[in-house]
Amino acid sequence: MRNVESEVQRNYDDFTYVPNLIFKSIGYDFLATSKPTWQDFLLRIYWFLGFASQLYMFYYLILRTIEWDTLAGNPTIIMRFGIVYFFVLNADVKLIIFMYHRRRLRKLNEKMRSIYPSEDAERRAYRLDEFYWPRSARYGVYYYYFVFFFVMASPILQSVGMYLYERSTSHGEIKFAYISTYPVERIKTMTPLWYVFSQGVDIVFSLFIMNVSLGTDIWMMCISGQLSLHFDHLGRRLQSYSPSRQNGPKDCEFLASIVRKHQLLFLLHKELNDIFGMLLAYNIFSTAITLCCIAFYTLLQGITREGIGFFLFFISISAQFYMVCYYGQLLIDVSEHVAVAAYTQNWYNGSSTYQKHLLLIMQRAQRPAELSAKGVIIISMETFTSMMNITYRFFTLIRRVLLVETRSSI
């Protein structure tokens, strides 16, 4: 049988390891962890390569858009360009907002670290494992990177497969297909060396924008999860407390500590919304457009390599937004539970002063802590459901339009 008492409980760095690792994978050590000089140098080089690859791709994306002859009359190519534009813009806006607020986020992170339980016994009381990255979030991240590797590897594998097939069946001249991940023509005369270079740029570019998009959301979820952990523990402490009229001063002292912690958590929650509010607002807007574009493009492509790749990509974007909404809903639920905990404890055994102070807590807790997109939209599971409904309605509308056009052309 497992000895729970002897288990070493998770520390705060266990919770921040994943978000910081994601940013490290693009060359940016957000928490400035201690490391050898050579590692710091390599990170800086990779950070520069990520920016360079983005500028390189964005230059050709704009250039091919200006050369309208490459796009005109081809809705499939137009939609593919649109998806790339939105995905790059989404990552860039997120990165700009994140870097603008990076000092405030570091300070908020240190404040969360300072109130994290320090002793193993206290950590067990907080039930840390229940608030560590849930299985759905971990699997969502794994799936996100599976889609990345599929999208990056499938053009190369298709090119190699087509070459080997033609070599075994054809007796004429065989040409390598040089299929690229993106529809942007960058090299007029492709050679094996240029193809390796082109695919290398695509991988660095894609990894950079995908990790920026995911990493900013993961940091928001990390801090939100920490707030949820403290709200949950606060509610359970309040619910399990048994006041009595004989211990009036002691009861009021306990309640004062609860009030101070409750107010501190709401101050930290306000700081979280100030940092990520604009990012959440843009995230909702960009996710809705990206999902609709991907749904439309997948419908046009059908069951092809690109169609399957974009269908998997659609699921990964949906899963990422689901994770954001899951943490928003969790924060609402545990902060609302503080009011329930205050009501369900044996408050009637306490003094009149205790009951008055408890009533103030109940009134404040009835307004839950929420992840808010600049006060316009509350992030919750209802938001996720609404987003999926909008995407589905758009998908069915486009499907009907295409079906009518197909019938009229027959």
Phi, psi and omega in degrees: 000141184286133178270100184294324184296329184272353180291139175280125183279158181293143174261177186296325182295336176296328181281326182269356183298313184296308180298322179290325178296321180298318178288328175298327182291349173249010174094011182239111178271092186299321183270001177051053180290155181290135181199161178298157181300322183293326177292319177299320179296316180295322177297317179296320178297316181291324175301318178294318180297323178298314178295318181297317179295325179292317177297320179299312181292320183292326178299310181289330177297314179291320181299314180289334176289320178296321176282076191299340180300332181283345184246327189304133176078005181236092183297331180295312180293321179300316181293322178296317176299318180299319179297316179296317178303310183295321182292319177293315180298321178300313180294319182295315179296317178299316181295318180298313180296317181297313181292326178296323183259014188298322180292319178296322179292322176297318178296318178296320178298320178292325176295319177294324177296322184292332180260004178290138181302136187263327182263151181300319180297319179292322179294324176297323179295332179280349182055058188299324183298331179290339182246002171291161186315114183293164183301321180298321179291317180296314180294327176298319178292317178300315181295322179303315181282333173298316178297320178302311182293325178295312182295323181285321187275331187299321177296322179293315180295322178295318179298315180294318180297317179296321180295315181293323179295314180294326180293328182274342184246338185252147178252358180269198180288133183248130179244140177285138189287330182053051180287133183254159179291321184250153184278013186266116178284123182242330183237120185293310181249105185274136174234166179305319180293316179294327179293318177298316178298314182298315180290327176297317177296318179300319182292313180297316180298312182294317179297322181296307185288327179290320180288327174296313180298316181284317186298320179296320178293321181294322177295319178297317179294325180298310181291321178297321178296323177295318176298318179298320179302316182287321177298318180297314180295321179298316179296319180291323175298316181293319183291325184275352183282139180242101179282164175212153182293334180287337181249042184305307180299319180294320178297317180293326177293318177299314182295325178296321178293324177295316180297315180299316180293320180298316179294320179298317180297322179289328175294317178293324177296319178297320178296320178299316179293324178296323182285314189255000183301309179295322180295320178295320179298314179292325181300318179296314180299310184290324179295318180299313181293316181298316180297318179295318179295317181294319178299317180295315182293320179297322178295321179291320185284322184075206184273082174230177178302313180292321179298315178294318179299317180286332174294316176297322179295321177301316180295321181293320177294320178296318180295322178296317179291327176299317181298318178299314181292326178299314180290327175296317179293321179299317179297319177298313185296312185287329178286327175292330183294339178299319178294319178297318180297321179294325182283323187274351176284172181278060185294333183291347177274349182276172179288167180296324177296318178299317182294323178294316180293323179294325178298323178296320178297316180298319180295319180289321183288343177290344171259095190290159171287132184224145168279118188238135175276079181056036177075002183269312183232133176272129181277116181204180178294333175296324177296318179297316179299317179297319179298316180293324178295318179298315180297318181295318179296319177297317181299314181293324178296312180296322180297319179294318180299314180296323179294320177294317179297321179295317181293322181289335180276348181279000000 
